[in-house]
């Protein structure tokens, strides 16, 4: 008898899905929405890690991770045996330590601003712009446009704002 060897793929649940599934183009492995992934005991950057195990050498033709439906899924991916994927960055990481270091450097935002128009080619009504908290001021710096800073402050439940882009 020959022992069966397995390989794993990992999802770092940076979007805080309640459940994680893996869907592959090989329907024998997982039909939509895919197979439920196993929640690991470890966390990376304070986020849950999920794994999926297959017989080594299994081919898929493609895959994605999802939360059990179309409303929350990654783009199409290629199987990366033994690697860790974080949907917040869209990156694969070689191991847990590399993922931990990379995700610790990622800025996350609790507040977003949104507008009603395109701003010099940046459609902020679709994307929303993450705002960093600095004391009681929330701000977003438009570094990619070299366009200045938008700051908001909450006072007695109202937003005060300052716009330093062409006034």
PDB file of C-alpha atoms in Angstrom:
ATOM      1  CA  UNK A   1       0.000   0.000   0.000  1.00  0.00           C
ATOM      2  CA  UNK A   2       1.130   3.525  -0.739  1.00  0.00           C
ATOM      3  CA  UNK A   3       0.341   6.222   1.830  1.00  0.00           C
ATOM      4  CA  UNK A   4      -1.876   9.029   0.565  1.00  0.00           C
ATOM      5  CA  UNK A   5      -0.303  12.478   0.668  1.00  0.00           C
ATOM      6  CA  UNK A   6      -2.369  15.613   1.140  1.00  0.00           C
ATOM      7  CA  UNK A   7      -1.886  19.301   0.498  1.00  0.00           C
ATOM      8  CA  UNK A   8      -3.722  22.302   1.902  1.00  0.00           C
ATOM      9  CA  UNK A   9      -4.719  25.783   0.877  1.00  0.00           C
ATOM     10  CA  UNK A  10      -5.498  28.487   3.446  1.00  0.00           C
ATOM     11  CA  UNK A  11      -7.812  31.487   3.562  1.00  0.00           C
ATOM     12  CA  UNK A  12      -7.127  34.317   6.011  1.00  0.00           C
ATOM     13  CA  UNK A  13     -10.643  35.574   6.726  1.00  0.00           C
ATOM     14  CA  UNK A  14      -9.872  39.291   6.583  1.00  0.00           C
ATOM     15  CA  UNK A  15     -13.461  40.068   5.542  1.00  0.00           C
ATOM     16  CA  UNK A  16     -14.878  38.377   8.668  1.00  0.00           C
ATOM     17  CA  UNK A  17     -17.182  35.961   6.857  1.00  0.00           C
ATOM     18  CA  UNK A  18     -19.262  33.781   9.184  1.00  0.00           C
ATOM     19  CA  UNK A  19     -18.345  30.707   7.109  1.00  0.00           C
ATOM     20  CA  UNK A  20     -15.805  30.038   4.380  1.00  0.00           C
ATOM     21  CA  UNK A  21     -16.159  27.801   1.327  1.00  0.00           C
ATOM     22  CA  UNK A  22     -13.899  26.847  -1.525  1.00  0.00           C
ATOM     23  CA  UNK A  23     -15.343  26.382  -4.992  1.00  0.00           C
ATOM     24  CA  UNK A  24     -13.314  24.758  -7.753  1.00  0.00           C
ATOM     25  CA  UNK A  25     -13.832  24.292 -11.448  1.00  0.00           C
ATOM     26  CA  UNK A  26     -13.611  20.530 -10.833  1.00  0.00           C
ATOM     27  CA  UNK A  27     -17.172  19.703  -9.722  1.00  0.00           C
ATOM     28  CA  UNK A  28     -16.060  16.373  -8.251  1.00  0.00           C
ATOM     29  CA  UNK A  29     -14.123  18.328  -5.631  1.00  0.00           C
ATOM     30  CA  UNK A  30     -16.742  20.965  -4.840  1.00  0.00           C
ATOM     31  CA  UNK A  31     -20.022  22.038  -6.503  1.00  0.00           C
ATOM     32  CA  UNK A  32     -21.364  25.559  -5.887  1.00  0.00           C
ATOM     33  CA  UNK A  33     -21.031  27.171  -3.386  1.00  0.00           C
ATOM     34  CA  UNK A  34     -18.225  24.711  -2.745  1.00  0.00           C
ATOM     35  CA  UNK A  35     -16.950  22.703   0.153  1.00  0.00           C
ATOM     36  CA  UNK A  36     -16.981  24.110   3.667  1.00  0.00           C
ATOM     37  CA  UNK A  37     -13.493  24.953   4.838  1.00  0.00           C
ATOM     38  CA  UNK A  38     -12.110  23.958   8.237  1.00  0.00           C
ATOM     39  CA  UNK A  39     -11.578  26.725  10.780  1.00  0.00           C
ATOM     40  CA  UNK A  40      -8.073  26.425  12.210  1.00  0.00           C
ATOM     41  CA  UNK A  41      -7.104  27.198  15.811  1.00  0.00           C
ATOM     42  CA  UNK A  42      -4.454  29.693  14.660  1.00  0.00           C
ATOM     43  CA  UNK A  43      -5.156  33.289  13.738  1.00  0.00           C
ATOM     44  CA  UNK A  44      -3.134  35.587  11.513  1.00  0.00           C
ATOM     45  CA  UNK A  45      -3.204  39.334  12.178  1.00  0.00           C
ATOM     46  CA  UNK A  46      -6.148  38.718  14.506  1.00  0.00           C
ATOM     47  CA  UNK A  47      -8.209  37.044  11.779  1.00  0.00           C
ATOM     48  CA  UNK A  48      -9.481  33.464  11.557  1.00  0.00           C
ATOM     49  CA  UNK A  49      -7.725  31.055   9.215  1.00  0.00           C
ATOM     50  CA  UNK A  50      -9.588  28.394   7.222  1.00  0.00           C
ATOM     51  CA  UNK A  51      -8.057  25.418   5.437  1.00  0.00           C
ATOM     52  CA  UNK A  52      -9.035  22.943   2.762  1.00  0.00           C
ATOM     53  CA  UNK A  53      -7.308  19.595   2.215  1.00  0.00           C
ATOM     54  CA  UNK A  54      -7.086  17.576  -1.003  1.00  0.00           C
ATOM     55  CA  UNK A  55      -5.098  14.617  -2.228  1.00  0.00           C
ATOM     56  CA  UNK A  56      -1.735  15.888  -3.433  1.00  0.00           C
ATOM     57  CA  UNK A  57      -1.677  16.483  -7.181  1.00  0.00           C
ATOM     58  CA  UNK A  58      -5.433  17.134  -7.551  1.00  0.00           C
ATOM     59  CA  UNK A  59      -6.081  19.578 -10.381  1.00  0.00           C
ATOM     60  CA  UNK A  60      -8.815  22.202 -10.442  1.00  0.00           C
ATOM     61  CA  UNK A  61      -8.485  24.465 -13.454  1.00  0.00           C
ATOM     62  CA  UNK A  62      -9.414  27.336 -11.133  1.00  0.00           C
ATOM     63  CA  UNK A  63     -11.058  28.159  -7.803  1.00  0.00           C
ATOM     64  CA  UNK A  64     -12.436  30.875  -5.572  1.00  0.00           C
ATOM     65  CA  UNK A  65     -13.279  31.397  -1.925  1.00  0.00           C
ATOM     66  CA  UNK A  66     -16.739  32.535  -0.839  1.00  0.00           C
ATOM     67  CA  UNK A  67     -19.022  32.865   2.175  1.00  0.00           C
ATOM     68  CA  UNK A  68     -21.664  30.541   0.764  1.00  0.00           C
ATOM     69  CA  UNK A  69     -23.123  32.725  -1.959  1.00  0.00           C
ATOM     70  CA  UNK A  70     -22.542  35.123  -4.829  1.00  0.00           C
ATOM     71  CA  UNK A  71     -22.689  38.215  -2.612  1.00  0.00           C
ATOM     72  CA  UNK A  72     -19.251  37.569  -1.152  1.00  0.00           C
ATOM     73  CA  UNK A  73     -16.592  35.799  -3.133  1.00  0.00           C
ATOM     74  CA  UNK A  74     -13.082  36.333  -4.351  1.00  0.00           C
ATOM     75  CA  UNK A  75     -12.146  36.648  -7.970  1.00  0.00           C
ATOM     76  CA  UNK A  76     -10.964  33.610  -9.902  1.00  0.00           C
ATOM     77  CA  UNK A  77      -7.802  32.147  -8.402  1.00  0.00           C
ATOM     78  CA  UNK A  78      -5.268  29.444  -9.166  1.00  0.00           C
ATOM     79  CA  UNK A  79      -4.654  26.741  -6.538  1.00  0.00           C
ATOM     80  CA  UNK A  80      -1.532  27.576  -4.498  1.00  0.00           C
ATOM     81  CA  UNK A  81      -0.727  24.491  -2.401  1.00  0.00           C
ATOM     82  CA  UNK A  82       0.441  25.297   1.104  1.00  0.00           C
ATOM     83  CA  UNK A  83      -0.058  29.051   0.700  1.00  0.00           C
ATOM     84  CA  UNK A  84      -2.240  31.574   2.519  1.00  0.00           C
ATOM     85  CA  UNK A  85      -4.664  33.886   0.695  1.00  0.00           C
ATOM     86  CA  UNK A  86      -6.013  37.132   2.184  1.00  0.00           C
ATOM     87  CA  UNK A  87      -8.994  38.602   0.353  1.00  0.00           C
ATOM     88  CA  UNK A  88      -8.380  42.085   1.760  1.00  0.00           C
ATOM     89  CA  UNK A  89      -5.073  42.316  -0.107  1.00  0.00           C
ATOM     90  CA  UNK A  90      -5.786  39.849  -2.924  1.00  0.00           C
ATOM     91  CA  UNK A  91      -2.371  38.293  -2.285  1.00  0.00           C
ATOM     92  CA  UNK A  92      -1.042  34.780  -1.670  1.00  0.00           C
ATOM     93  CA  UNK A  93       1.576  34.400   1.080  1.00  0.00           C
ATOM     94  CA  UNK A  94       4.155  31.608   1.252  1.00  0.00           C
ATOM     95  CA  UNK A  95       3.582  30.830   4.932  1.00  0.00           C
ATOM     96  CA  UNK A  96       1.848  32.039   8.088  1.00  0.00           C
ATOM     97  CA  UNK A  97       4.789  34.194   9.256  1.00  0.00           C
ATOM     98  CA  UNK A  98       4.995  36.020   5.919  1.00  0.00           C
ATOM     99  CA  UNK A  99       1.232  36.603   5.953  1.00  0.00           C
ATOM    100  CA  UNK A 100       1.333  37.874   9.548  1.00  0.00           C
ATOM    101  CA  UNK A 101       4.069  40.387   8.733  1.00  0.00           C
ATOM    102  CA  UNK A 102       2.369  41.598   5.542  1.00  0.00           C
ATOM    103  CA  UNK A 103      -1.085  41.971   7.081  1.00  0.00           C
ATOM    104  CA  UNK A 104       0.257  43.746  10.168  1.00  0.00           C
ATOM    105  CA  UNK A 105       1.480  46.488   7.810  1.00  0.00           C
ATOM    106  CA  UNK A 106      -1.930  46.911   6.112  1.00  0.00           C
ATOM    107  CA  UNK A 107      -3.926  49.917   7.278  1.00  0.00           C
ATOM    108  CA  UNK A 108      -7.560  49.112   7.980  1.00  0.00           C
ATOM    109  CA  UNK A 109     -10.266  51.744   8.236  1.00  0.00           C
ATOM    110  CA  UNK A 110     -13.321  51.961  10.455  1.00  0.00           C
ATOM    111  CA  UNK A 111     -14.793  54.984   8.661  1.00  0.00           C
ATOM    112  CA  UNK A 112     -15.301  55.813   5.003  1.00  0.00           C
ATOM    113  CA  UNK A 113     -16.354  58.835   3.026  1.00  0.00           C
ATOM    114  CA  UNK A 114     -18.313  58.629  -0.166  1.00  0.00           C
ATOM    115  CA  UNK A 115     -19.214  61.271  -2.701  1.00  0.00           C
ATOM    116  CA  UNK A 116     -21.666  61.868  -5.479  1.00  0.00           C
ATOM    117  CA  UNK A 117     -19.264  62.679  -8.308  1.00  0.00           C
ATOM    118  CA  UNK A 118     -16.054  61.458  -9.847  1.00  0.00           C
ATOM    119  CA  UNK A 119     -13.015  63.222  -8.432  1.00  0.00           C
ATOM    120  CA  UNK A 120     -10.289  63.702 -11.030  1.00  0.00           C
ATOM    121  CA  UNK A 121     -10.888  60.199 -12.349  1.00  0.00           C
ATOM    122  CA  UNK A 122     -11.324  58.540  -8.951  1.00  0.00           C
ATOM    123  CA  UNK A 123     -14.863  57.247  -8.513  1.00  0.00           C
ATOM    124  CA  UNK A 124     -15.237  57.547  -4.779  1.00  0.00           C
ATOM    125  CA  UNK A 125     -18.982  56.883  -4.798  1.00  0.00           C
ATOM    126  CA  UNK A 126     -18.300  53.273  -5.860  1.00  0.00           C
ATOM    127  CA  UNK A 127     -15.198  52.593  -3.817  1.00  0.00           C
ATOM    128  CA  UNK A 128     -15.541  54.733  -0.731  1.00  0.00           C
ATOM    129  CA  UNK A 129     -12.365  56.159   0.728  1.00  0.00           C
ATOM    130  CA  UNK A 130     -10.949  54.816   3.982  1.00  0.00           C
ATOM    131  CA  UNK A 131     -10.430  57.427   6.677  1.00  0.00           C
ATOM    132  CA  UNK A 132      -7.780  57.287   9.376  1.00  0.00           C
ATOM    133  CA  UNK A 133      -8.645  58.438  12.877  1.00  0.00           C
ATOM    134  CA  UNK A 134      -6.316  61.019  14.394  1.00  0.00           C
ATOM    135  CA  UNK A 135      -7.760  62.024  17.765  1.00  0.00           C
ATOM    136  CA  UNK A 136     -11.275  63.230  17.004  1.00  0.00           C
ATOM    137  CA  UNK A 137     -10.464  63.963  13.344  1.00  0.00           C
ATOM    138  CA  UNK A 138     -11.000  61.447  10.554  1.00  0.00           C
ATOM    139  CA  UNK A 139      -9.024  62.088   7.393  1.00  0.00           C
ATOM    140  CA  UNK A 140      -8.187  60.699   3.995  1.00  0.00           C
ATOM    141  CA  UNK A 141      -5.116  61.883   2.095  1.00  0.00           C
ATOM    142  CA  UNK A 142      -5.357  61.663  -1.681  1.00  0.00           C
ATOM    143  CA  UNK A 143      -1.736  60.661  -2.240  1.00  0.00           C
ATOM    144  CA  UNK A 144      -2.383  58.942  -5.565  1.00  0.00           C
ATOM    145  CA  UNK A 145      -3.783  62.164  -6.981  1.00  0.00           C
ATOM    146  CA  UNK A 146      -1.494  64.515  -5.077  1.00  0.00           C
ATOM    147  CA  UNK A 147      -4.715  66.375  -4.400  1.00  0.00           C
ATOM    148  CA  UNK A 148      -4.630  67.172  -0.714  1.00  0.00           C
ATOM    149  CA  UNK A 149      -6.496  66.076   2.388  1.00  0.00           C
ATOM    150  CA  UNK A 150     -10.156  65.729   3.245  1.00  0.00           C
ATOM    151  CA  UNK A 151     -10.827  65.901   6.998  1.00  0.00           C
ATOM    152  CA  UNK A 152     -14.013  65.338   8.976  1.00  0.00           C
ATOM    153  CA  UNK A 153     -14.711  65.838  12.660  1.00  0.00           C
ATOM    154  CA  UNK A 154     -17.764  64.734  14.615  1.00  0.00           C
ATOM    155  CA  UNK A 155     -19.052  67.432  16.968  1.00  0.00           C
ATOM    156  CA  UNK A 156     -22.324  66.931  18.823  1.00  0.00           C
ATOM    157  CA  UNK A 157     -23.395  64.374  16.223  1.00  0.00           C
ATOM    158  CA  UNK A 158     -22.701  66.648  13.225  1.00  0.00           C
ATOM    159  CA  UNK A 159     -19.887  66.347  10.705  1.00  0.00           C
ATOM    160  CA  UNK A 160     -17.592  69.338  10.405  1.00  0.00           C
ATOM    161  CA  UNK A 161     -15.451  69.100   7.316  1.00  0.00           C
ATOM    162  CA  UNK A 162     -12.509  70.749   5.665  1.00  0.00           C
ATOM    163  CA  UNK A 163     -11.648  70.223   2.036  1.00  0.00           C
ATOM    164  CA  UNK A 164      -8.140  71.218   0.993  1.00  0.00           C
ATOM    165  CA  UNK A 165      -8.507  70.292  -2.681  1.00  0.00           C
ATOM    166  CA  UNK A 166      -9.041  73.464  -4.691  1.00  0.00           C
ATOM    167  CA  UNK A 167     -11.182  74.663  -1.760  1.00  0.00           C
TER     168      UNK A 167
END
